[in-house]
Amino acid sequence: MTSSQLAVPFPKPPQEVRRALEQLRLAEDAGLAPTGLPLLDRPWDPATCSAVVRQQLWPWLDDVAAWLNHTYAWQTTYAIPSCWPTHPHLVQELAVLACLRITAAAAMVPHGLEEWHRYALPTFHARMSERLSTGCPPGRHTDWPARSRAADYDSPKAAEARRALFDRDLGPTPPPGSEP
């Protein structure tokens, strides 16, 4: 992203993302029961989105990452690496940050954008820096350092050991139909 503009505009969300955000706003305004919310795409939580929304969400988030790098990454620790889609924490956090920015910019007063600059953006940068540390320099993606621990956690042996601890904590279970 190169521009001679003093203030480069934030990337406009694509049609399906805008539609999803508008549906959620209308649902909130109408007081939709929380049980109906899982039926709606929530772009700040990509796993909840349909393939149609995700198809437009990914390129938009890529544009948002480029915008953030161009606009706010003075220090290298604030630069979002080009391999961001391979880092689940960045996928999640970037989606939230982008949606917060859209919501804040749509307000009739500047308070939301001020809060985005004061809280959302700095905490995003802090968490990204903490989680990536010195990993993923330009052109060199660092694979998931905790992969072996996650594999151990997911193993059947470890899962059974946890279940045994849970069962032991609960003690003997009374037979069905008996009163405690």
Coordinates of N, CA, C and O in Angstrom, one line a residue, residues 20-105:
A20 N -23.7 -8.6 6.7 CA -23.7 -9.3 8.0 C -23.7 -8.3 9.2 O -24.4 -8.5 10.1
L21 N -22.9 -7.3 9.1 CA -22.8 -6.3 10.2 C -24.1 -5.5 10.3 O -24.6 -5.3 11.4
E22 N -24.8 -5.2 9.2 CA -26.1 -4.5 9.2 C -27.1 -5.5 9.8 O -28.0 -5.0 10.6
Q23 N -27.1 -6.7 9.4 CA -28.1 -7.7 10.0 C -28.0 -7.8 11.5 O -28.9 -7.8 12.2
L24 N -26.7 -7.8 12.0 CA -26.5 -7.8 13.4 C -26.9 -6.6 14.1 O -27.5 -6.6 15.2
R25 N -26.7 -5.4 13.5 CA -27.2 -4.2 14.0 C -28.7 -4.1 14.1 O -29.3 -3.8 15.2
L26 N -29.4 -4.6 13.1 CA -30.8 -4.6 13.1 C -31.3 -5.6 14.1 O -32.3 -5.3 14.8
A27 N -30.7 -6.7 14.3 CA -31.1 -7.7 15.3 C -30.9 -7.2 16.7 O -31.8 -7.3 17.5
E28 N -29.8 -6.4 16.9 CA -29.6 -5.8 18.2 C -30.7 -4.7 18.5 O -31.3 -4.7 19.5
D29 N -31.0 -3.9 17.5 CA -32.0 -2.8 17.6 C -33.4 -3.4 17.9 O -34.2 -2.8 18.6
A30 N -33.6 -4.6 17.3 CA -35.0 -5.2 17.4 C -35.0 -6.0 18.7 O -36.1 -6.5 19.0
G31 N -33.9 -6.2 19.4 CA -33.9 -6.9 20.6 C -34.0 -8.4 20.4 O -34.7 -9.2 21.2
L32 N -33.4 -8.9 19.3 CA -33.5 -10.3 19.0 C -32.9 -11.2 20.2 O -31.9 -10.8 20.8
A33 N -33.6 -12.2 20.5 CA -33.2 -13.1 21.6 C -31.8 -13.7 21.2 O -31.6 -14.0 20.1
P34 N -31.0 -13.9 22.2 CA -29.6 -14.4 22.0 C -29.7 -15.8 21.3 O -28.7 -16.1 20.6
T35 N -30.8 -16.5 21.4 CA -30.8 -17.8 20.7 C -30.8 -17.7 19.2 O -30.4 -18.6 18.5
G36 N -31.2 -16.5 18.7 CA -31.2 -16.3 17.3 C -29.8 -15.9 16.7 O -29.6 -16.0 15.5
L37 N -29.0 -15.4 17.6 CA -27.7 -14.9 17.1 C -26.8 -15.9 16.5 O -26.1 -15.6 15.5
P38 N -26.8 -17.2 16.9 CA -25.9 -18.1 16.2 C -26.3 -18.3 14.7 O -25.5 -18.9 14.0
L39 N -27.4 -17.9 14.4 CA -27.9 -18.1 13.0 C -27.3 -17.0 12.1 O -27.3 -17.1 10.9
L40 N -26.7 -15.9 12.7 CA -26.2 -14.8 11.9 C -24.7 -14.9 11.8 O -24.0 -15.3 12.8
D41 N -24.2 -14.5 10.7 CA -22.7 -14.4 10.5 C -22.2 -13.2 11.4 O -22.8 -12.1 11.4
R42 N -21.1 -13.5 12.1 CA -20.5 -12.5 12.9 C -19.1 -12.3 12.4 O -18.2 -13.1 12.8
P43 N -18.8 -11.3 11.6 CA -17.5 -11.2 10.9 C -16.3 -11.0 11.9 O -15.2 -11.3 11.6
W44 N -16.6 -10.6 13.1 CA -15.5 -10.5 14.1 C -15.1 -11.9 14.7 O -14.1 -12.0 15.4
D45 N -15.9 -12.9 14.4 CA -15.6 -14.3 14.8 C -15.7 -15.1 13.5 O -16.8 -15.7 13.2
P46 N -14.7 -15.2 12.7 CA -14.8 -15.8 11.4 C -15.3 -17.3 11.4 O -15.9 -17.7 10.4
A47 N -15.1 -18.0 12.4 CA -15.6 -19.4 12.5 C -17.1 -19.4 12.4 O -17.7 -20.5 12.1
T48 N -17.8 -18.3 12.8 CA -19.3 -18.3 12.7 C -19.8 -17.9 11.3 O -21.0 -17.9 11.1
C49 N -18.9 -17.6 10.4 CA -19.4 -17.0 9.1 C -19.5 -18.1 8.1 O -18.8 -19.1 8.0
S50 N -20.5 -17.9 7.2 CA -20.7 -18.8 6.1 C -19.5 -18.7 5.1 O -18.8 -17.7 5.2
A51 N -19.4 -19.6 4.2 CA -18.4 -19.6 3.2 C -18.5 -18.3 2.4 O -17.5 -17.8 2.0
V52 N -19.7 -17.9 2.1 CA -19.9 -16.7 1.3 C -19.3 -15.5 2.0 O -18.6 -14.7 1.3
V53 N -19.5 -15.3 3.3 CA -19.0 -14.2 4.0 C -17.5 -14.3 4.1 O -16.7 -13.4 3.9
R54 N -17.0 -15.5 4.4 CA -15.5 -15.7 4.6 C -14.8 -15.5 3.3 O -13.7 -15.0 3.3
Q55 N -15.4 -15.8 2.2 CA -14.8 -15.6 0.9 C -14.4 -14.1 0.7 O -13.4 -13.7 0.1
Q56 N -15.3 -13.2 1.2 CA -15.0 -11.8 1.1 C -14.3 -11.3 2.4 O -13.6 -10.3 2.3
L57 N -14.4 -11.9 3.5 CA -13.8 -11.5 4.7 C -12.2 -11.6 4.6 O -11.5 -10.7 5.0
W58 N -11.7 -12.7 4.1 CA -10.3 -12.9 4.1 C -9.5 -11.8 3.3 O -8.6 -11.2 3.8
P59 N -10.0 -11.5 2.1 CA -9.2 -10.4 1.3 C -9.4 -9.1 2.0 O -8.5 -8.3 2.0
W60 N -10.5 -8.8 2.7 CA -10.7 -7.6 3.4 C -9.8 -7.5 4.6 O -9.1 -6.5 4.8
L61 N -9.7 -8.6 5.3 CA -8.7 -8.6 6.5 C -7.3 -8.4 6.0 O -6.5 -7.8 6.7
D62 N -7.0 -9.0 4.9 CA -5.6 -8.8 4.3 C -5.4 -7.3 4.0 O -4.3 -6.8 4.3
D63 N -6.4 -6.6 3.4 CA -6.3 -5.2 3.2 C -6.2 -4.4 4.5 O -5.5 -3.4 4.6
V64 N -6.9 -4.8 5.5 CA -6.9 -4.2 6.8 C -5.5 -4.3 7.4 O -4.9 -3.4 7.9
A65 N -4.9 -5.5 7.3 CA -3.5 -5.7 7.8 C -2.5 -4.8 7.1 O -1.7 -4.2 7.7
A66 N -2.7 -4.7 5.7 CA -1.8 -3.8 5.0 C -2.0 -2.4 5.4 O -1.0 -1.6 5.6
W67 N -3.2 -2.0 5.6 CA -3.5 -0.6 6.1 C -2.9 -0.4 7.5 O -2.3 0.7 7.7
L68 N -3.1 -1.3 8.4 CA -2.5 -1.1 9.7 C -1.0 -1.0 9.6 O -0.4 -0.2 10.3
N69 N -0.4 -1.9 8.8 CA 1.1 -1.8 8.6 C 1.5 -0.5 8.1 O 2.5 0.1 8.5
H70 N 0.8 0.0 7.1 CA 1.2 1.3 6.5 C 0.9 2.5 7.4 O 1.7 3.4 7.5
T71 N -0.2 2.4 8.2 CA -0.6 3.5 9.0 C 0.0 3.6 10.4 O 0.3 4.6 10.9
Y72 N 0.2 2.4 11.0 CA 0.6 2.3 12.4 C 1.8 1.6 12.7 O 2.3 1.6 13.9
A73 N 2.5 0.9 11.8 CA 3.6 0.0 12.1 C 4.9 0.8 12.0 O 5.8 0.5 11.1
W74 N 5.1 1.8 12.8 CA 6.4 2.5 12.8 C 7.5 1.6 13.3 O 8.6 1.6 12.8
Q75 N 7.2 0.9 14.4 CA 8.1 0.0 15.0 C 7.9 -1.4 14.4 O 6.7 -1.8 14.1
T76 N 8.9 -2.1 14.2 CA 8.8 -3.5 13.5 C 7.9 -4.4 14.3 O 7.3 -5.3 13.8
T77 N 7.9 -4.2 15.7 CA 7.1 -5.1 16.5 C 5.6 -4.9 16.2 O 4.8 -5.7 16.6
Y78 N 5.2 -3.8 15.6 CA 3.8 -3.5 15.3 C 3.4 -4.0 13.9 O 2.2 -3.9 13.6
A79 N 4.3 -4.4 13.2 CA 4.0 -4.9 11.8 C 3.4 -6.3 11.8 O 4.0 -7.2 12.4
I80 N 2.3 -6.4 11.2 CA 1.6 -7.7 11.0 C 2.4 -8.5 9.9 O 2.6 -8.0 8.8
P81 N 2.8 -9.7 10.3 CA 3.6 -10.4 9.3 C 2.7 -10.9 8.1 O 1.5 -11.1 8.3
S82 N 3.4 -11.1 7.0 CA 2.6 -11.5 5.8 C 2.0 -12.9 5.9 O 1.0 -13.2 5.2
C83 N 2.5 -13.6 6.9 CA 2.0 -15.0 7.1 C 0.9 -15.0 8.2 O 0.5 -16.0 8.7
W84 N 0.2 -13.8 8.4 CA -0.8 -13.7 9.4 C -1.9 -14.8 9.3 O -2.4 -15.3 10.4
P85 N -2.3 -15.2 8.1 CA -3.4 -16.2 8.1 C -3.0 -17.6 8.7 O -3.8 -18.4 9.0
T86 N -1.7 -17.8 8.9 CA -1.2 -19.1 9.4 C -1.2 -19.0 11.0 O -0.8 -20.0 11.6
H87 N -1.5 -17.9 11.5 CA -1.5 -17.7 13.0 C -2.9 -17.5 13.5 O -3.5 -16.4 13.3
P88 N -3.5 -18.5 14.0 CA -5.0 -18.4 14.4 C -5.3 -17.3 15.3 O -6.3 -16.6 15.2
H89 N -4.3 -16.9 16.2 CA -4.6 -15.8 17.1 C -4.7 -14.5 16.3 O -5.5 -13.6 16.6
L90 N -3.9 -14.3 15.3 CA -3.9 -13.1 14.5 C -5.2 -13.1 13.6 O -5.8 -12.0 13.5
V91 N -5.6 -14.2 13.1 CA -6.9 -14.3 12.4 C -8.0 -13.8 13.2 O -8.8 -12.9 12.8
Q92 N -8.1 -14.3 14.4 CA -9.2 -13.9 15.4 C -9.1 -12.4 15.8 O -10.1 -11.7 15.7
E93 N -7.9 -12.0 16.2 CA -7.8 -10.6 16.7 C -7.9 -9.6 15.6 O -8.4 -8.5 15.8
L94 N -7.4 -9.9 14.4 CA -7.5 -9.0 13.3 C -9.0 -8.8 12.9 O -9.4 -7.6 12.6
A95 N -9.8 -9.8 12.9 CA -11.2 -9.7 12.6 C -11.9 -8.8 13.6 O -12.7 -8.0 13.2
V96 N -11.6 -9.0 14.9 CA -12.2 -8.2 15.9 C -11.8 -6.7 15.7 O -12.6 -5.8 15.7
L97 N -10.5 -6.5 15.5 CA -10.0 -5.1 15.4 C -10.6 -4.4 14.2 O -11.0 -3.3 14.3
A98 N -10.7 -5.1 13.1 CA -11.3 -4.5 11.9 C -12.8 -4.2 12.1 O -13.2 -3.1 11.7
C99 N -13.5 -5.1 12.7 CA -15.0 -4.8 13.0 C -15.1 -3.7 14.0 O -16.1 -2.9 13.9
L100 N -14.3 -3.7 15.0 CA -14.3 -2.5 16.0 C -14.1 -1.2 15.3 O -14.7 -0.2 15.6
R101 N -13.1 -1.2 14.4 CA -12.8 0.0 13.6 C -14.0 0.5 12.8 O -14.3 1.7 12.7
I102 N -14.6 -0.4 12.1 CA -15.8 -0.1 11.3 C -16.9 0.5 12.2 O -17.5 1.5 11.9
T103 N -17.2 -0.2 13.3 CA -18.2 0.3 14.2 C -17.9 1.7 14.8 O -18.7 2.6 14.8
A104 N -16.6 1.9 15.2 CA -16.2 3.1 15.7 C -16.3 4.3 14.7 O -16.7 5.4 15.0
A105 N -15.9 4.0 13.5 CA -15.9 5.0 12.4 C -17.4 5.4 12.0 O -17.6 6.5 11.5

